[in-house]
RNA sequence: GCGCUUGUAGCUCAGCUGGAUAGAGCAACGGACUUCUAAUCCGUAGGUCACAAGUUCGAAUCUUGUCAGGCGCACCA
């Protein structure tokens, strides 16, 4: 909860709902700094001020929401329900009493049942629109420094669609968090040490020298490809990592750091961190091995750090990696992992709990559900070792970068998704990405026809419902971006954009520009100009192009 | 067996920090191109929000249980 608001309120129990004034949503805070007054917050504050005049004592929080049914207005409040208990009256009566006292210039107040609804006058709304730069996102007041780790595929084979999903979610998230003002570093952890790496190197070397591939080694065409050039025979791991990097870059995902696991071994960091844990009293020796008592932190069983043969476990190395990240990340550490690693969460959280002594760093693990790949409805089994693969670069080539990104970004990370190759290829022209892009292109086309780039000075003539719909939705853009950032949920941006595009298309049909008189023309151009900027900004957050022509 | 996660329209999915009549795209059906790009728009139809209890003014949303799918339960990485 915003501390400033605690001071403002004379009662201690404001809800932390993001819709409310004073909630945890960082975007709310911007009202006070006066950077930009978002309408919803302004309204919440206005209503709150009136309430505090009416009631000396305590009263519940003011939550301003957006009604699902547009006929109810632009905003609504449920304060009457909260007041009902205090006042021992029905919500409907309270809503009528209080609603009738709410005299806010430019805002039409009505009440239905216990709800108090607000509808902004067209002129008021348009005024807000003109003076806002809706595509701009006001920054949070307390920017955080954070480190976001994602993909981190083993450099022993090509990336597949699942990696593509983490790449898209991760890069969108990085964009979104940066957009609201945070300092975000993105990182790929390269598992370039250990048994699998040795086996991979041996496999490539074997093929290069005409020897049989070792048992449990890596097969597949990509191994044979690597064996054909001297550079990749010398260092197949780096060659593989580079090709992963190339694929990711081709789909618009880049990283600030590629962190090598090998460096942790070489620097002795792993043994150092085990000593740290030992000093913290969570390590014990048993059966010739060194254990971390992770059960103290809710794990199912204790975990081995150093095996009885003296070798380090992957977990031990990963702790060292997390220790390193904690030292670098600033305020917050975010990992994106596939659901196949969720069993790993408890032990890593245990380690971070010990290492993050002051508990000053927030630690989030986003568990993304897996992508099951289908071909004509039949599941495609994939194995890196046997070389049965449908690779990410094949998919990008077939479906296209923008459509692939949009498809992967539009679903929340915790739903499993099915990716049917044949269907995706067949339906790629139905991908909603084109719907959004087309809305952008259509607006550009109008400006192109007029030979101008910006909207002209304007005053309100009269707006129709289609135009109003674009404005009221467009004004919520920065709210949505903050929302997506707060929830680490990039898919919200996708759904926001689809809805904005829908409203733009409707307006396009209903509000002719070129053949309208100057007044209407300029007014409509102004609306579309900002819509275009929002579409462009939103698509950019998703790493998707906003074409001017299609 | 234990844990995490999911179950919403024929299909793919939003909505889940509790609010009003549960939404979109695709598919289906009927309309709109002599018009700023029809990759569009308008309309119709489509629902036991898996099931059952509970919490309360109010539950798709929170709690518990049941059923079903996915994933995980190593001195592997």
mmCIF file with all atom_site columns, N, CA and C in Angstrom, chain A residues 110-136:
data_model
loop_
_atom_site.group_PDB
_atom_site.id
_atom_site.type_symbol
_atom_site.label_atom_id
_atom_site.label_alt_id
_atom_site.label_comp_id
_atom_site.label_asym_id
_atom_site.label_entity_id
_atom_site.label_seq_id
_atom_site.pdbx_PDB_ins_code
_atom_site.Cartn_x
_atom_site.Cartn_y
_atom_site.Cartn_z
_atom_site.occupancy
_atom_site.B_iso_or_equiv
_atom_site.pdbx_formal_charge
_atom_site.auth_seq_id
_atom_site.auth_comp_id
_atom_site.auth_asym_id
_atom_site.auth_atom_id
_atom_site.pdbx_PDB_model_num
ATOM 1  N N  . UNK A 1 110 ? -25.171 8.765  -11.927 1.00 0.00 ? 110 UNK A N  1
ATOM 2  C CA . UNK A 1 110 ? -26.452 8.070  -11.820 1.00 0.00 ? 110 UNK A CA 1
ATOM 3  C C  . UNK A 1 110 ? -26.286 6.889  -10.875 1.00 0.00 ? 110 UNK A C  1
ATOM 4  N N  . UNK A 1 111 ? -27.393 6.273  -10.542 1.00 0.00 ? 111 UNK A N  1
ATOM 5  C CA . UNK A 1 111 ? -27.294 5.122  -9.633  1.00 0.00 ? 111 UNK A CA 1
ATOM 6  C C  . UNK A 1 111 ? -28.319 4.069  -9.999  1.00 0.00 ? 111 UNK A C  1
ATOM 7  N N  . UNK A 1 112 ? -27.864 2.852  -9.957  1.00 0.00 ? 112 UNK A N  1
ATOM 8  C CA . UNK A 1 112 ? -28.717 1.701  -10.247 1.00 0.00 ? 112 UNK A CA 1
ATOM 9  C C  . UNK A 1 112 ? -28.453 0.681  -9.164  1.00 0.00 ? 112 UNK A C  1
ATOM 10 N N  . UNK A 1 113 ? -29.500 0.313  -8.434  1.00 0.00 ? 113 UNK A N  1
ATOM 11 C CA . UNK A 1 113 ? -29.272 -0.589 -7.319  1.00 0.00 ? 113 UNK A CA 1
ATOM 12 C C  . UNK A 1 113 ? -28.300 0.068  -6.362  1.00 0.00 ? 113 UNK A C  1
ATOM 13 N N  . UNK A 1 114 ? -27.270 -0.622 -6.014  1.00 0.00 ? 114 UNK A N  1
ATOM 14 C CA . UNK A 1 114 ? -26.303 -0.037 -5.093  1.00 0.00 ? 114 UNK A CA 1
ATOM 15 C C  . UNK A 1 114 ? -25.118 0.601  -5.794  1.00 0.00 ? 114 UNK A C  1
ATOM 16 N N  . UNK A 1 115 ? -25.146 0.584  -7.097  1.00 0.00 ? 115 UNK A N  1
ATOM 17 C CA . UNK A 1 115 ? -23.997 1.102  -7.836  1.00 0.00 ? 115 UNK A CA 1
ATOM 18 C C  . UNK A 1 115 ? -24.176 2.574  -8.157  1.00 0.00 ? 115 UNK A C  1
ATOM 19 N N  . UNK A 1 116 ? -23.109 3.307  -8.009  1.00 0.00 ? 116 UNK A N  1
ATOM 20 C CA . UNK A 1 116 ? -23.097 4.692  -8.454  1.00 0.00 ? 116 UNK A CA 1
ATOM 21 C C  . UNK A 1 116 ? -22.267 4.739  -9.730  1.00 0.00 ? 116 UNK A C  1
ATOM 22 N N  . UNK A 1 117 ? -22.856 5.233  -10.789 1.00 0.00 ? 117 UNK A N  1
ATOM 23 C CA . UNK A 1 117 ? -22.185 5.217  -12.081 1.00 0.00 ? 117 UNK A CA 1
ATOM 24 C C  . UNK A 1 117 ? -21.828 6.619  -12.546 1.00 0.00 ? 117 UNK A C  1
ATOM 25 N N  . UNK A 1 118 ? -20.756 6.692  -13.284 1.00 0.00 ? 118 UNK A N  1
ATOM 26 C CA . UNK A 1 118 ? -20.272 7.983  -13.763 1.00 0.00 ? 118 UNK A CA 1
ATOM 27 C C  . UNK A 1 118 ? -20.128 7.933  -15.274 1.00 0.00 ? 118 UNK A C  1
ATOM 28 N N  . UNK A 1 119 ? -20.742 8.882  -15.908 1.00 0.00 ? 119 UNK A N  1
ATOM 29 C CA . UNK A 1 119 ? -20.539 8.991  -17.341 1.00 0.00 ? 119 UNK A CA 1
ATOM 30 C C  . UNK A 1 119 ? -19.988 10.387 -17.643 1.00 0.00 ? 119 UNK A C  1
ATOM 31 N N  . UNK A 1 120 ? -18.860 10.395 -18.290 1.00 0.00 ? 120 UNK A N  1
ATOM 32 C CA . UNK A 1 120 ? -18.231 11.678 -18.578 1.00 0.00 ? 120 UNK A CA 1
ATOM 33 C C  . UNK A 1 120 ? -18.936 12.338 -19.754 1.00 0.00 ? 120 UNK A C  1
ATOM 34 N N  . UNK A 1 121 ? -19.120 13.641 -19.669 1.00 0.00 ? 121 UNK A N  1
ATOM 35 C CA . UNK A 1 121 ? -19.655 14.378 -20.808 1.00 0.00 ? 121 UNK A CA 1
ATOM 36 C C  . UNK A 1 121 ? -18.704 14.231 -21.981 1.00 0.00 ? 121 UNK A C  1
ATOM 37 N N  . UNK A 1 122 ? -19.273 14.196 -23.176 1.00 0.00 ? 122 UNK A N  1
ATOM 38 C CA . UNK A 1 122 ? -18.436 14.054 -24.364 1.00 0.00 ? 122 UNK A CA 1
ATOM 39 C C  . UNK A 1 122 ? -17.344 15.116 -24.408 1.00 0.00 ? 122 UNK A C  1
ATOM 40 N N  . UNK A 1 123 ? -17.743 16.352 -24.104 1.00 0.00 ? 123 UNK A N  1
ATOM 41 C CA . UNK A 1 123 ? -16.769 17.438 -24.204 1.00 0.00 ? 123 UNK A CA 1
ATOM 42 C C  . UNK A 1 123 ? -15.667 17.266 -23.170 1.00 0.00 ? 123 UNK A C  1
ATOM 43 N N  . UNK A 1 124 ? -16.065 16.810 -22.005 1.00 0.00 ? 124 UNK A N  1
ATOM 44 C CA . UNK A 1 124 ? -15.110 16.590 -20.924 1.00 0.00 ? 124 UNK A CA 1
ATOM 45 C C  . UNK A 1 124 ? -14.131 15.480 -21.309 1.00 0.00 ? 124 UNK A C  1
ATOM 46 N N  . UNK A 1 125 ? -14.719 14.393 -21.826 1.00 0.00 ? 125 UNK A N  1
ATOM 47 C CA . UNK A 1 125 ? -13.905 13.256 -22.236 1.00 0.00 ? 125 UNK A CA 1
ATOM 48 C C  . UNK A 1 125 ? -12.930 13.655 -23.342 1.00 0.00 ? 125 UNK A C  1
ATOM 49 N N  . UNK A 1 126 ? -13.449 14.385 -24.303 1.00 0.00 ? 126 UNK A N  1
ATOM 50 C CA . UNK A 1 126 ? -12.620 14.780 -25.440 1.00 0.00 ? 126 UNK A CA 1
ATOM 51 C C  . UNK A 1 126 ? -11.505 15.724 -24.990 1.00 0.00 ? 126 UNK A C  1
ATOM 52 N N  . UNK A 1 127 ? -11.873 16.588 -24.047 1.00 0.00 ? 127 UNK A N  1
ATOM 53 C CA . UNK A 1 127 ? -10.872 17.499 -23.482 1.00 0.00 ? 127 UNK A CA 1
ATOM 54 C C  . UNK A 1 127 ? -9.721  16.729 -22.846 1.00 0.00 ? 127 UNK A C  1
ATOM 55 N N  . UNK A 1 128 ? -10.094 15.714 -22.067 1.00 0.00 ? 128 UNK A N  1
ATOM 56 C CA . UNK A 1 128 ? -9.085  14.856 -21.435 1.00 0.00 ? 128 UNK A CA 1
ATOM 57 C C  . UNK A 1 128 ? -8.204  14.216 -22.506 1.00 0.00 ? 128 UNK A C  1
ATOM 58 N N  . UNK A 1 129 ? -8.866  13.762 -23.546 1.00 0.00 ? 129 UNK A N  1
ATOM 59 C CA . UNK A 1 129 ? -8.168  13.049 -24.623 1.00 0.00 ? 129 UNK A CA 1
ATOM 60 C C  . UNK A 1 129 ? -7.167  13.968 -25.318 1.00 0.00 ? 129 UNK A C  1
ATOM 61 N N  . UNK A 1 130 ? -7.622  15.173 -25.620 1.00 0.00 ? 130 UNK A N  1
ATOM 62 C CA . UNK A 1 130 ? -6.747  16.111 -26.310 1.00 0.00 ? 130 UNK A CA 1
ATOM 63 C C  . UNK A 1 130 ? -5.504  16.416 -25.495 1.00 0.00 ? 130 UNK A C  1
ATOM 64 N N  . UNK A 1 131 ? -5.702  16.558 -24.198 1.00 0.00 ? 131 UNK A N  1
ATOM 65 C CA . UNK A 1 131 ? -4.571  16.974 -23.376 1.00 0.00 ? 131 UNK A CA 1
ATOM 66 C C  . UNK A 1 131 ? -3.765  15.802 -22.839 1.00 0.00 ? 131 UNK A C  1
ATOM 67 N N  . UNK A 1 132 ? -4.162  14.596 -23.216 1.00 0.00 ? 132 UNK A N  1
ATOM 68 C CA . UNK A 1 132 ? -3.356  13.459 -22.776 1.00 0.00 ? 132 UNK A CA 1
ATOM 69 C C  . UNK A 1 132 ? -2.514  12.985 -23.948 1.00 0.00 ? 132 UNK A C  1
ATOM 70 N N  . UNK A 1 133 ? -1.431  12.376 -23.617 1.00 0.00 ? 133 UNK A N  1
ATOM 71 C CA . UNK A 1 133 ? -0.674  11.663 -24.636 1.00 0.00 ? 133 UNK A CA 1
ATOM 72 C C  . UNK A 1 133 ? -0.827  10.205 -24.273 1.00 0.00 ? 133 UNK A C  1
ATOM 73 N N  . UNK A 1 134 ? -1.864  9.618  -24.797 1.00 0.00 ? 134 UNK A N  1
ATOM 74 C CA . UNK A 1 134 ? -2.300  8.328  -24.269 1.00 0.00 ? 134 UNK A CA 1
ATOM 75 C C  . UNK A 1 134 ? -1.303  7.210  -24.472 1.00 0.00 ? 134 UNK A C  1
ATOM 76 N N  . UNK A 1 135 ? -0.454  7.352  -25.467 1.00 0.00 ? 135 UNK A N  1
ATOM 77 C CA . UNK A 1 135 ? 0.512   6.289  -25.711 1.00 0.00 ? 135 UNK A CA 1
ATOM 78 C C  . UNK A 1 135 ? 1.691   6.376  -24.752 1.00 0.00 ? 135 UNK A C  1
ATOM 79 N N  . UNK A 1 136 ? 1.786   7.480  -24.035 1.00 0.00 ? 136 UNK A N  1
ATOM 80 C CA . UNK A 1 136 ? 2.881   7.604  -23.075 1.00 0.00 ? 136 UNK A CA 1
ATOM 81 C C  . UNK A 1 136 ? 2.488   6.965  -21.763 1.00 0.00 ? 136 UNK A C  1
#
